[in-house]
mmCIF file of C-alpha atoms and ligand atoms in Angstrom:
data_model
loop_
_atom_site.group_PDB
_atom_site.id
_atom_site.type_symbol
_atom_site.label_atom_id
_atom_site.label_comp_id
_atom_site.label_asym_id
_atom_site.label_seq_id
_atom_site.Cartn_x
_atom_site.Cartn_y
_atom_site.Cartn_z
ATOM 1 C CA VAL A 1 32.051 5.724 -2.077
ATOM 2 C CA ASP A 2 31.744 6.046 1.731
ATOM 3 C CA ARG A 3 28.183 5.045 2.185
ATOM 4 C CA PRO A 4 25.542 3.588 -0.135
ATOM 5 C CA ILE A 5 22.247 5.451 -0.356
ATOM 6 C CA GLU A 6 19.273 2.823 -0.165
ATOM 7 C CA LEU A 7 16.617 3.705 -2.761
ATOM 8 C CA ARG A 8 15.720 0.348 -4.081
ATOM 9 C CA SER A 9 12.794 -0.072 -1.776
ATOM 10 C CA ASP A 10 11.362 0.785 1.313
ATOM 11 C CA ASN A 11 11.130 -2.948 1.971
ATOM 12 C CA ALA A 12 15.010 -2.829 2.241
ATOM 13 C CA ALA A 13 14.635 -0.577 5.260
ATOM 14 C CA GLY A 14 15.133 -1.628 8.952
ATOM 15 C CA VAL A 15 12.930 -1.467 11.740
ATOM 16 C CA ALA A 16 11.604 1.697 13.652
ATOM 17 C CA PRO A 17 13.061 1.558 17.188
ATOM 18 C CA GLU A 18 9.714 2.276 18.758
ATOM 19 C CA ILE A 19 8.493 -0.902 17.107
ATOM 20 C CA LEU A 20 11.435 -2.913 18.100
ATOM 21 C CA ALA A 21 11.194 -1.850 21.745
ATOM 22 C CA ALA A 22 7.437 -2.674 21.822
ATOM 23 C CA VAL A 23 8.235 -6.166 20.599
ATOM 24 C CA VAL A 24 10.995 -6.744 23.114
ATOM 25 C CA ALA A 25 8.697 -5.485 25.876
ATOM 26 C CA ALA A 26 5.888 -7.918 24.730
ATOM 27 C CA GLY A 27 8.216 -10.839 24.850
ATOM 28 C CA GLU A 28 8.239 -10.942 28.827
ATOM 29 C CA GLY A 29 5.905 -13.370 30.354
ATOM 30 C CA SER A 30 3.131 -15.338 28.660
ATOM 31 C CA ALA A 31 -0.241 -14.724 27.041
ATOM 32 C CA LEU A 32 -3.032 -16.579 25.428
ATOM 33 C CA ALA A 33 -2.237 -17.590 21.743
ATOM 34 C CA TYR A 34 -4.052 -16.952 18.233
ATOM 35 C CA GLY A 35 -4.967 -13.301 19.271
ATOM 36 C CA GLY A 36 -6.592 -13.899 22.673
ATOM 37 C CA ASP A 37 -4.145 -11.413 24.073
ATOM 38 C CA GLU A 38 -4.149 -8.054 25.582
ATOM 39 C CA TRP A 39 -2.016 -6.575 22.704
ATOM 40 C CA THR A 40 -4.508 -7.858 19.936
ATOM 41 C CA ASP A 41 -7.236 -6.392 22.162
ATOM 42 C CA ARG A 42 -5.406 -3.108 22.487
ATOM 43 C CA LEU A 43 -4.785 -2.891 18.705
ATOM 44 C CA GLN A 44 -8.606 -3.477 17.915
ATOM 45 C CA ARG A 45 -9.441 -0.418 20.041
ATOM 46 C CA ARG A 46 -6.431 1.511 18.670
ATOM 47 C CA ALA A 47 -7.681 1.100 15.063
ATOM 48 C CA ARG A 48 -11.323 2.015 15.791
ATOM 49 C CA ASP A 49 -9.998 5.205 17.346
ATOM 50 C CA VAL A 50 -7.422 6.010 14.645
ATOM 51 C CA PHE A 51 -9.799 5.167 11.882
ATOM 52 C CA GLU A 52 -12.928 6.718 13.845
ATOM 53 C CA HIS A 53 -14.968 3.574 13.142
ATOM 54 C CA ASP A 54 -16.470 1.866 15.941
ATOM 55 C CA ARG A 55 -17.007 -1.405 14.138
ATOM 56 C CA ALA A 56 -13.515 -1.672 12.366
ATOM 57 C CA ARG A 57 -11.774 -4.831 12.762
ATOM 58 C CA VAL A 58 -8.115 -5.515 12.251
ATOM 59 C CA PHE A 59 -6.563 -8.800 10.982
ATOM 60 C CA PRO A 60 -2.736 -8.932 11.287
ATOM 61 C CA VAL A 61 -1.235 -11.033 8.411
ATOM 62 C CA VAL A 62 2.360 -11.381 7.278
ATOM 63 C CA THR A 63 2.419 -9.853 4.100
ATOM 64 C CA GLY A 64 0.735 -7.300 1.968
ATOM 65 C CA THR A 65 -0.039 -10.185 -0.640
ATOM 66 C CA ALA A 66 -1.934 -12.013 1.987
ATOM 67 C CA ALA A 67 -3.865 -8.888 2.932
ATOM 68 C CA ASN A 68 -4.904 -8.241 -0.610
ATOM 69 C CA ALA A 69 -5.694 -11.760 -1.368
ATOM 70 C CA LEU A 70 -7.618 -12.460 1.746
ATOM 71 C CA ALA A 71 -9.566 -9.420 1.822
ATOM 72 C CA LEU A 72 -10.365 -9.624 -1.915
ATOM 73 C CA SER A 73 -11.570 -13.431 -1.655
ATOM 74 C CA ALA A 74 -13.854 -12.330 1.301
ATOM 75 C CA MET A 75 -15.397 -9.599 -0.626
ATOM 76 C CA CYS A 76 -15.734 -11.205 -4.113
ATOM 77 C CA PRO A 77 -17.780 -14.353 -5.132
ATOM 78 C CA PRO A 78 -15.889 -17.214 -7.057
ATOM 79 C CA TRP A 79 -17.801 -15.946 -10.178
ATOM 80 C CA GLY A 80 -16.731 -12.263 -9.681
ATOM 81 C CA ALA A 81 -14.290 -9.703 -10.991
ATOM 82 C CA VAL A 82 -12.177 -7.613 -9.212
ATOM 83 C CA LEU A 83 -11.673 -4.449 -11.274
ATOM 84 C CA CYS A 84 -8.182 -2.776 -10.812
ATOM 85 C CA HIS A 85 -5.501 -0.648 -12.656
ATOM 86 C CA ASP A 86 -3.423 -2.236 -14.973
ATOM 87 C CA THR A 87 -0.443 -1.522 -12.845
ATOM 88 C CA ALA A 88 -1.932 -2.849 -9.732
ATOM 89 C CA HIS A 89 0.234 -5.076 -7.560
ATOM 90 C CA VAL A 90 -2.634 -7.672 -6.994
ATOM 91 C CA LEU A 91 -2.577 -7.961 -10.793
ATOM 92 C CA ARG A 92 1.092 -7.864 -11.746
ATOM 93 C CA SER A 93 3.031 -9.054 -8.680
ATOM 94 C CA GLU A 94 1.094 -11.474 -6.454
ATOM 95 C CA CYS A 95 1.304 -14.619 -8.617
ATOM 96 C CA GLY A 96 -2.727 -15.136 -8.713
ATOM 97 C CA ALA A 97 -2.955 -15.266 -5.088
ATOM 98 C CA THR A 98 -6.365 -13.397 -5.243
ATOM 99 C CA SER A 99 -7.688 -15.939 -7.592
ATOM 100 C CA MET A 100 -6.557 -18.804 -5.577
ATOM 101 C CA PHE A 101 -7.985 -17.653 -2.305
ATOM 102 C CA GLY A 102 -11.082 -16.342 -4.304
ATOM 103 C CA GLY A 103 -11.971 -19.820 -5.805
ATOM 104 C CA GLY A 104 -11.359 -18.444 -9.252
ATOM 105 C CA ALA A 105 -12.466 -14.860 -8.968
ATOM 106 C CA VAL A 106 -10.598 -13.018 -11.747
ATOM 107 C CA LEU A 107 -8.669 -9.787 -11.804
ATOM 108 C CA ARG A 108 -9.631 -7.370 -14.470
ATOM 109 C CA GLY A 109 -6.883 -4.767 -15.355
ATOM 110 C CA LEU A 110 -8.141 -1.347 -16.444
ATOM 111 C CA ARG A 111 -6.279 1.496 -18.086
ATOM 112 C CA GLY A 112 -6.419 5.033 -17.210
ATOM 113 C CA HIS A 113 -4.603 7.895 -18.573
ATOM 114 C CA SER A 114 -2.258 7.876 -15.425
ATOM 115 C CA SER A 115 -1.702 5.194 -12.826
ATOM 116 C CA LYS A 116 -5.097 6.217 -11.154
ATOM 117 C CA LEU A 117 -8.536 5.023 -12.173
ATOM 118 C CA TRP A 118 -11.216 7.452 -12.728
ATOM 119 C CA PRO A 119 -15.056 7.324 -12.874
ATOM 120 C CA ALA A 120 -14.636 7.288 -16.826
ATOM 121 C CA SER A 121 -12.358 4.175 -16.470
ATOM 122 C CA LEU A 122 -14.862 2.395 -14.620
ATOM 123 C CA GLU A 123 -17.758 3.539 -16.875
ATOM 124 C CA ALA A 124 -15.874 2.144 -19.902
ATOM 125 C CA ALA A 125 -15.250 -1.141 -18.101
ATOM 126 C CA PHE A 126 -18.914 -1.263 -17.203
ATOM 127 C CA ALA A 127 -20.040 -0.621 -20.742
ATOM 128 C CA ASP A 128 -17.735 -3.482 -21.834
ATOM 129 C CA THR A 129 -19.340 -5.905 -19.329
ATOM 130 C CA ARG A 130 -22.066 -8.504 -20.158
ATOM 131 C CA TRP A 131 -23.964 -8.104 -17.200
ATOM 132 C CA ASP A 132 -25.972 -11.152 -15.971
ATOM 133 C CA ASP A 133 -24.356 -13.358 -18.555
ATOM 134 C CA PRO A 134 -23.244 -16.354 -16.706
ATOM 135 C CA HIS A 135 -20.502 -16.904 -19.419
ATOM 136 C CA HIS A 136 -18.597 -13.826 -17.920
ATOM 137 C CA SER A 137 -17.186 -13.042 -14.443
ATOM 138 C CA GLN A 138 -19.418 -10.216 -12.944
ATOM 139 C CA PRO A 139 -17.705 -7.132 -11.677
ATOM 140 C CA ARG A 140 -18.272 -7.173 -7.904
ATOM 141 C CA VAL A 141 -15.171 -5.436 -6.344
ATOM 142 C CA LEU A 142 -13.135 -2.386 -7.112
ATOM 143 C CA SER A 143 -9.559 -2.426 -5.802
ATOM 144 C CA LEU A 144 -7.757 0.804 -5.687
ATOM 145 C CA THR A 145 -4.153 1.342 -4.769
ATOM 146 C CA CYS A 146 -3.063 4.430 -2.921
ATOM 147 C CA PRO A 147 -0.250 5.546 -3.371
ATOM 148 C CA THR A 148 -0.455 3.766 -6.892
ATOM 149 C CA ASP A 149 2.066 1.410 -7.798
ATOM 150 C CA ARG A 150 3.582 4.401 -9.772
ATOM 151 C CA GLY A 151 3.915 6.489 -6.516
ATOM 152 C CA ALA A 152 0.718 8.839 -7.306
ATOM 153 C CA VAL A 153 -1.601 9.880 -4.413
ATOM 154 C CA TYR A 154 -5.291 9.961 -5.272
ATOM 155 C CA SER A 155 -6.951 13.141 -3.546
ATOM 156 C CA VAL A 156 -9.683 12.438 -1.294
ATOM 157 C CA ALA A 157 -12.136 13.655 -3.895
ATOM 158 C CA GLU A 158 -10.782 11.703 -6.581
ATOM 159 C CA LEU A 159 -10.696 8.634 -4.529
ATOM 160 C CA ALA A 160 -14.310 9.287 -3.260
ATOM 161 C CA ALA A 161 -15.532 9.749 -6.865
ATOM 162 C CA VAL A 162 -14.307 6.572 -8.298
ATOM 163 C CA ALA A 163 -15.527 4.798 -5.322
ATOM 164 C CA SER A 164 -19.037 6.242 -5.772
ATOM 165 C CA THR A 165 -19.129 5.196 -9.398
ATOM 166 C CA ALA A 166 -18.183 1.622 -8.346
ATOM 167 C CA ARG A 167 -20.782 1.581 -5.485
ATOM 168 C CA GLY A 168 -23.469 3.072 -7.900
ATOM 169 C CA ARG A 169 -23.053 -0.242 -9.735
ATOM 170 C CA GLY A 170 -23.239 -2.392 -6.510
ATOM 171 C CA LEU A 171 -19.415 -3.105 -6.399
ATOM 172 C CA SER A 172 -17.764 -2.871 -3.063
ATOM 173 C CA VAL A 173 -14.440 -1.112 -2.721
ATOM 174 C CA HIS A 174 -10.990 -2.330 -1.557
ATOM 175 C CA LEU A 175 -7.898 -0.089 -0.889
ATOM 176 C CA ASP A 176 -4.523 -1.739 -1.220
ATOM 177 C CA GLY A 177 -2.842 0.584 1.267
ATOM 178 C CA ALA A 178 0.540 -1.010 1.366
ATOM 179 C CA ARG A 179 1.891 2.695 1.682
ATOM 180 C CA LEU A 180 -1.374 3.927 3.384
ATOM 181 C CA ALA A 181 0.624 6.194 5.883
ATOM 182 C CA ASN A 182 2.667 7.967 2.986
ATOM 183 C CA ALA A 183 -0.567 8.786 1.256
ATOM 184 C CA VAL A 184 -2.494 10.135 4.540
ATOM 185 C CA ALA A 185 0.810 12.016 5.598
ATOM 186 C CA ALA A 186 1.068 13.573 1.817
ATOM 187 C CA LEU A 187 -2.518 14.575 1.857
ATOM 188 C CA GLY A 188 -2.885 15.789 5.436
ATOM 189 C CA CYS A 189 -6.202 13.967 5.666
ATOM 190 C CA SER A 190 -7.509 11.943 8.347
ATOM 191 C CA PRO A 191 -7.319 8.175 7.875
ATOM 192 C CA ALA A 192 -11.084 7.897 7.821
ATOM 193 C CA GLU A 193 -11.455 10.536 5.168
ATOM 194 C CA LEU A 194 -9.106 8.457 2.707
ATOM 195 C CA THR A 195 -10.900 5.158 3.665
ATOM 196 C CA TRP A 196 -14.559 4.386 4.811
ATOM 197 C CA ARG A 197 -15.683 8.266 4.537
ATOM 198 C CA ALA A 198 -14.691 7.907 0.951
ATOM 199 C CA GLY A 199 -16.584 4.773 0.363
ATOM 200 C CA VAL A 200 -13.825 2.206 1.119
ATOM 201 C CA ASP A 201 -15.130 -1.147 2.647
ATOM 202 C CA VAL A 202 -11.772 -2.861 3.527
ATOM 203 C CA VAL A 203 -8.261 -1.758 3.622
ATOM 204 C CA SER A 204 -4.999 -3.664 3.187
ATOM 205 C CA LEU A 205 -2.942 -1.709 5.764
ATOM 206 C CA GLY A 206 0.869 -1.914 5.104
ATOM 207 C CA ALA A 207 3.194 -1.537 7.906
ATOM 208 C CA THR A 208 6.374 -3.320 7.006
ATOM 209 C CA LYS A 209 7.444 -1.022 4.394
ATOM 210 C CA ASN A 210 7.159 1.802 6.845
ATOM 211 C CA GLY A 211 9.143 0.476 9.827
ATOM 212 C CA ALA A 212 7.352 -2.562 11.297
ATOM 213 C CA LEU A 213 9.301 -5.940 11.467
ATOM 214 C CA SER A 214 7.118 -8.494 10.254
ATOM 215 C CA THR A 215 3.360 -7.624 9.805
ATOM 216 C CA ASP A 216 0.661 -6.137 7.594
ATOM 217 C CA ALA A 217 -2.825 -6.169 8.242
ATOM 218 C CA ILE A 218 -6.441 -6.140 6.926
ATOM 219 C CA VAL A 219 -8.664 -3.464 8.443
ATOM 220 C CA SER A 220 -12.468 -4.110 7.725
ATOM 221 C CA PHE A 221 -15.163 -1.736 8.084
ATOM 222 C CA ASP A 222 -17.847 -4.364 6.817
ATOM 223 C CA ASP A 223 -19.307 -6.746 9.310
ATOM 224 C CA HIS A 224 -20.025 -9.422 6.767
ATOM 225 C CA VAL A 225 -16.365 -9.289 5.496
ATOM 226 C CA SER A 226 -15.059 -9.308 8.994
ATOM 227 C CA GLU A 227 -16.948 -12.373 9.646
ATOM 228 C CA GLU A 228 -15.550 -14.127 6.444
ATOM 229 C CA LEU A 229 -12.047 -13.072 7.432
ATOM 230 C CA VAL A 230 -12.225 -14.799 10.881
ATOM 231 C CA TYR A 231 -12.373 -18.388 9.021
ATOM 232 C CA ARG A 232 -10.436 -17.283 5.814
ATOM 233 C CA THR A 233 -7.255 -16.027 7.637
ATOM 234 C CA LYS A 234 -7.288 -19.155 9.757
ATOM 235 C CA ARG A 235 -7.736 -21.350 6.610
ATOM 236 C CA ALA A 236 -4.762 -19.528 4.920
ATOM 237 C CA GLY A 237 -2.498 -20.075 7.738
ATOM 238 C CA HIS A 238 -2.529 -16.481 8.613
ATOM 239 C CA VAL A 239 -3.676 -16.662 12.322
ATOM 240 C CA ALA A 240 -0.295 -16.778 14.106
ATOM 241 C CA SER A 241 -0.062 -18.527 17.366
ATOM 242 C CA LYS A 242 2.229 -15.771 18.800
ATOM 243 C CA MET A 243 -0.071 -13.006 17.027
ATOM 244 C CA ARG A 244 0.792 -10.687 20.006
ATOM 245 C CA PHE A 245 4.044 -10.013 18.332
ATOM 246 C CA GLN A 246 2.272 -8.770 15.360
ATOM 247 C CA SER A 247 -0.423 -6.915 17.208
ATOM 248 C CA VAL A 248 2.169 -5.144 19.453
ATOM 249 C CA GLN A 249 3.969 -3.927 16.248
ATOM 250 C CA LEU A 250 0.752 -2.526 14.718
ATOM 251 C CA ASP A 251 -0.392 -1.030 17.823
ATOM 252 C CA ALA A 252 2.976 0.655 18.211
ATOM 253 C CA TYR A 253 2.739 1.711 14.683
ATOM 254 C CA LEU A 254 -0.650 3.517 15.048
ATOM 255 C CA THR A 255 0.153 5.017 18.403
ATOM 256 C CA ASP A 256 0.743 8.709 18.863
ATOM 257 C CA THR A 257 0.587 9.128 14.821
ATOM 258 C CA LEU A 258 4.233 7.196 14.780
ATOM 259 C CA TRP A 259 2.976 5.544 11.215
ATOM 260 C CA LEU A 260 2.521 9.216 9.815
ATOM 261 C CA ARG A 261 5.670 10.601 11.395
ATOM 262 C CA LEU A 262 7.739 7.730 9.702
ATOM 263 C CA ALA A 263 5.943 8.266 6.337
ATOM 264 C CA ARG A 264 6.563 12.057 6.414
ATOM 265 C CA THR A 265 10.279 11.385 6.764
ATOM 266 C CA ALA A 266 10.201 9.241 3.638
ATOM 267 C CA ASN A 267 7.902 11.550 1.755
ATOM 268 C CA ASP A 268 10.056 14.696 2.580
ATOM 269 C CA ALA A 269 13.233 12.836 1.313
ATOM 270 C CA MET A 270 11.437 12.009 -1.891
ATOM 271 C CA ALA A 271 10.266 15.750 -2.072
ATOM 272 C CA ILE A 272 13.983 16.825 -2.070
ATOM 273 C CA ILE A 273 14.965 14.142 -4.614
ATOM 274 C CA ALA A 274 11.826 15.050 -6.939
ATOM 275 C CA ALA A 275 12.550 18.664 -6.952
ATOM 276 C CA ALA A 276 16.095 17.930 -8.094
ATOM 277 C CA LEU A 277 14.882 15.546 -10.802
ATOM 278 C CA ARG A 278 12.423 18.201 -12.027
ATOM 279 C CA GLU A 279 15.183 20.933 -12.153
ATOM 280 C CA ALA A 280 17.481 18.606 -14.070
ATOM 281 C CA GLN A 281 14.518 17.917 -16.495
ATOM 282 C CA SER A 282 13.832 21.525 -16.997
ATOM 283 C CA ARG A 283 17.544 22.280 -17.831
ATOM 284 C CA GLY A 284 17.555 19.603 -20.475
ATOM 285 C CA ALA A 285 19.769 17.091 -18.564
ATOM 286 C CA GLY A 286 17.938 14.393 -20.322
ATOM 287 C CA VAL A 287 15.956 13.201 -17.335
ATOM 288 C CA GLU A 288 12.221 12.595 -17.706
ATOM 289 C CA LEU A 289 10.161 12.277 -14.366
ATOM 290 C CA LEU A 290 7.562 9.785 -15.176
ATOM 291 C CA GLY A 291 4.230 10.003 -13.225
ATOM 292 C CA ASP A 292 3.700 11.997 -10.118
ATOM 293 C CA PRO A 293 5.931 11.254 -7.239
ATOM 294 C CA ASP A 294 3.471 12.479 -4.610
ATOM 295 C CA ALA A 295 4.794 10.224 -1.789
ATOM 296 C CA ASN A 296 7.851 8.212 -1.485
ATOM 297 C CA MET A 297 8.390 6.673 -4.779
ATOM 298 C CA ALA A 298 9.408 8.024 -8.204
ATOM 299 C CA PHE A 299 10.104 6.678 -11.709
ATOM 300 C CA VAL A 300 12.660 8.207 -13.868
ATOM 301 C CA ARG A 301 13.890 7.747 -17.351
ATOM 302 C CA LEU A 302 17.608 8.555 -17.436
ATOM 303 C CA PRO A 303 20.157 9.032 -20.201
ATOM 304 C CA ALA A 304 21.679 5.589 -21.349
ATOM 305 C CA GLY A 305 24.310 4.496 -19.150
ATOM 306 C CA THR A 306 23.653 6.792 -16.043
ATOM 307 C CA ALA A 307 21.917 3.991 -14.056
ATOM 308 C CA HIS A 308 25.215 2.123 -14.157
ATOM 309 C CA ARG A 309 26.940 5.505 -12.918
ATOM 310 C CA LEU A 310 24.485 5.786 -10.294
ATOM 311 C CA GLU A 311 25.116 2.298 -8.747
ATOM 312 C CA GLN A 312 28.846 3.031 -8.847
ATOM 313 C CA ALA A 313 28.342 6.105 -7.147
ATOM 314 C CA GLY A 314 26.609 4.109 -4.367
ATOM 315 C CA VAL A 315 22.805 5.067 -5.161
ATOM 316 C CA HIS A 316 21.092 1.837 -4.837
ATOM 317 C CA CYS A 317 17.899 1.920 -6.988
ATOM 318 C CA TYR A 318 15.973 -0.636 -9.267
ATOM 319 C CA GLU A 319 16.607 -0.641 -12.987
ATOM 320 C CA MET A 320 13.150 -1.287 -14.663
ATOM 321 C CA GLY A 321 14.309 -1.598 -18.278
ATOM 322 C CA ASP A 322 14.182 0.962 -20.869
ATOM 323 C CA ASP A 323 16.509 3.273 -19.019
ATOM 324 C CA VAL A 324 13.986 3.711 -16.294
ATOM 325 C CA VAL A 325 14.906 3.519 -12.601
ATOM 326 C CA ARG A 326 12.627 3.367 -9.648
ATOM 327 C CA LEU A 327 13.703 5.348 -6.431
ATOM 328 C CA VAL A 328 12.086 4.709 -3.183
ATOM 329 C CA THR A 329 12.765 6.417 0.111
ATOM 330 C CA SER A 330 11.824 5.123 3.491
ATOM 331 C CA PHE A 331 11.521 6.525 7.134
ATOM 332 C CA GLN A 332 15.299 5.909 7.311
ATOM 333 C CA THR A 333 16.188 8.147 4.518
ATOM 334 C CA SER A 334 17.233 11.382 6.375
ATOM 335 C CA GLU A 335 17.321 14.792 4.827
ATOM 336 C CA PRO A 336 21.007 14.625 4.406
ATOM 337 C CA ASP A 337 20.871 11.378 2.785
ATOM 338 C CA ALA A 338 18.171 12.804 0.184
ATOM 339 C CA ARG A 339 20.768 15.834 -0.370
ATOM 340 C CA ASP A 340 23.614 13.472 -0.930
ATOM 341 C CA ALA A 341 21.621 11.412 -3.192
ATOM 342 C CA VAL A 342 20.779 14.341 -5.291
ATOM 343 C CA GLN A 343 24.464 15.392 -5.360
ATOM 344 C CA ARG A 344 25.289 11.895 -6.634
ATOM 345 C CA ILE A 345 22.636 11.951 -9.207
ATOM 346 C CA VAL A 346 23.738 15.215 -10.671
ATOM 347 C CA THR A 347 27.315 13.980 -10.820
ATOM 348 C CA ALA A 348 26.119 10.750 -12.520
ATOM 349 C CA LEU A 349 24.308 12.827 -15.028
ATOM 350 C CA GLY A 350 27.289 14.795 -15.801
HETATM 351 C C1 LIG B 401 1.191 -1.581 -3.733
HETATM 352 C C2 LIG B 401 1.733 -2.849 -3.170
HETATM 353 N N1 LIG B 401 0.871 -3.718 -2.620
HETATM 354 C C3 LIG B 401 1.141 -4.797 -2.119
HETATM 355 C C4 LIG B 401 2.157 -5.242 -1.836
HETATM 356 C C5 LIG B 401 2.676 -6.739 -1.257
HETATM 357 O O1 LIG B 401 3.383 -6.844 -0.335
HETATM 358 P P1 LIG B 401 4.242 -8.091 0.079
HETATM 359 O O2 LIG B 401 5.377 -7.892 -0.631
HETATM 360 O O3 LIG B 401 4.369 -8.010 1.781
HETATM 361 O O4 LIG B 401 3.390 -9.204 -0.217
HETATM 362 C C6 LIG B 401 3.336 -4.244 -2.257
HETATM 363 C C7 LIG B 401 4.818 -4.732 -2.198
HETATM 364 O O5 LIG B 401 5.576 -4.379 -2.825
HETATM 365 C C8 LIG B 401 3.124 -3.168 -2.982
HETATM 366 O O6 LIG B 401 3.964 -2.465 -3.427
#
């Protein structure tokens, strides 16, 4: 095999040159610590501009887990419940961080007929809630993930509908946007349309998966949550003394639509791979595409032994068990890479 093709995770990708260059430039000279610097100031203005919200506030944090857990703990009282999809990263893959920072707030996983939540999913959860009963955690926050952990993208209308059902019962709405750029690029909507205009109060904004070096962020559209986050980020050890190096990454990321251009490359590569998988499925090659690869991630069931042959052919992907593999493209997956991956997959399928 001449060159492996990386489809394990977008976290395996490198750094976008524009972002690396911005970090290098910020390394000249000195600046006030803990976010009192010009880059952090510029980032705040940039986020207000990009999200078209004049009270938006950005809190750089080091991981998506920190963004989710700190945002949700600021939104939910300790006696509250955060409703999320059963597949949600906050529930499945963050080792209880939200409950720890939330002082005991619980996560309640809901099932839908796909990886999305729908108004009916929430209504069923509400019907199954003992409201005003102090023996039971009270639903206070809805946490949505877009793209979902299975790679599907809510349309703006779908997201607004489920957010509206939540708000109708007094819940606030959090969006895990670990791959928000991929969703916005896939929909061709504005960042505002998929967030606060659709009823979202607080966003976990991913950047590391899509070209940043070492930062994600919380974007809050709610003044009360923003005030909480000032102190909660500090207590959690997420107010970096050299915050300017995170802020400069996020500022470069959001400048001149870089984040959307990077995401489009990843999405376009996945579209090529997904089309080939669909074609293989329709000609009865034993492939089953699970869910909707709307952005940069696909889950596929392959004939037994194929995953091993794929690895031998230099296509790196995660085996999820039960002959299912996860394929994820990134801003580094070029069109030739995607076509090469398709060739190798077709060969591995025999
Ligand atoms: C949907 C989603 N949310 C949150 C995260 C958490 O990010 P991190 O690994 O930086 O804590 C991930 C990471 O894989 C993710 O896929």
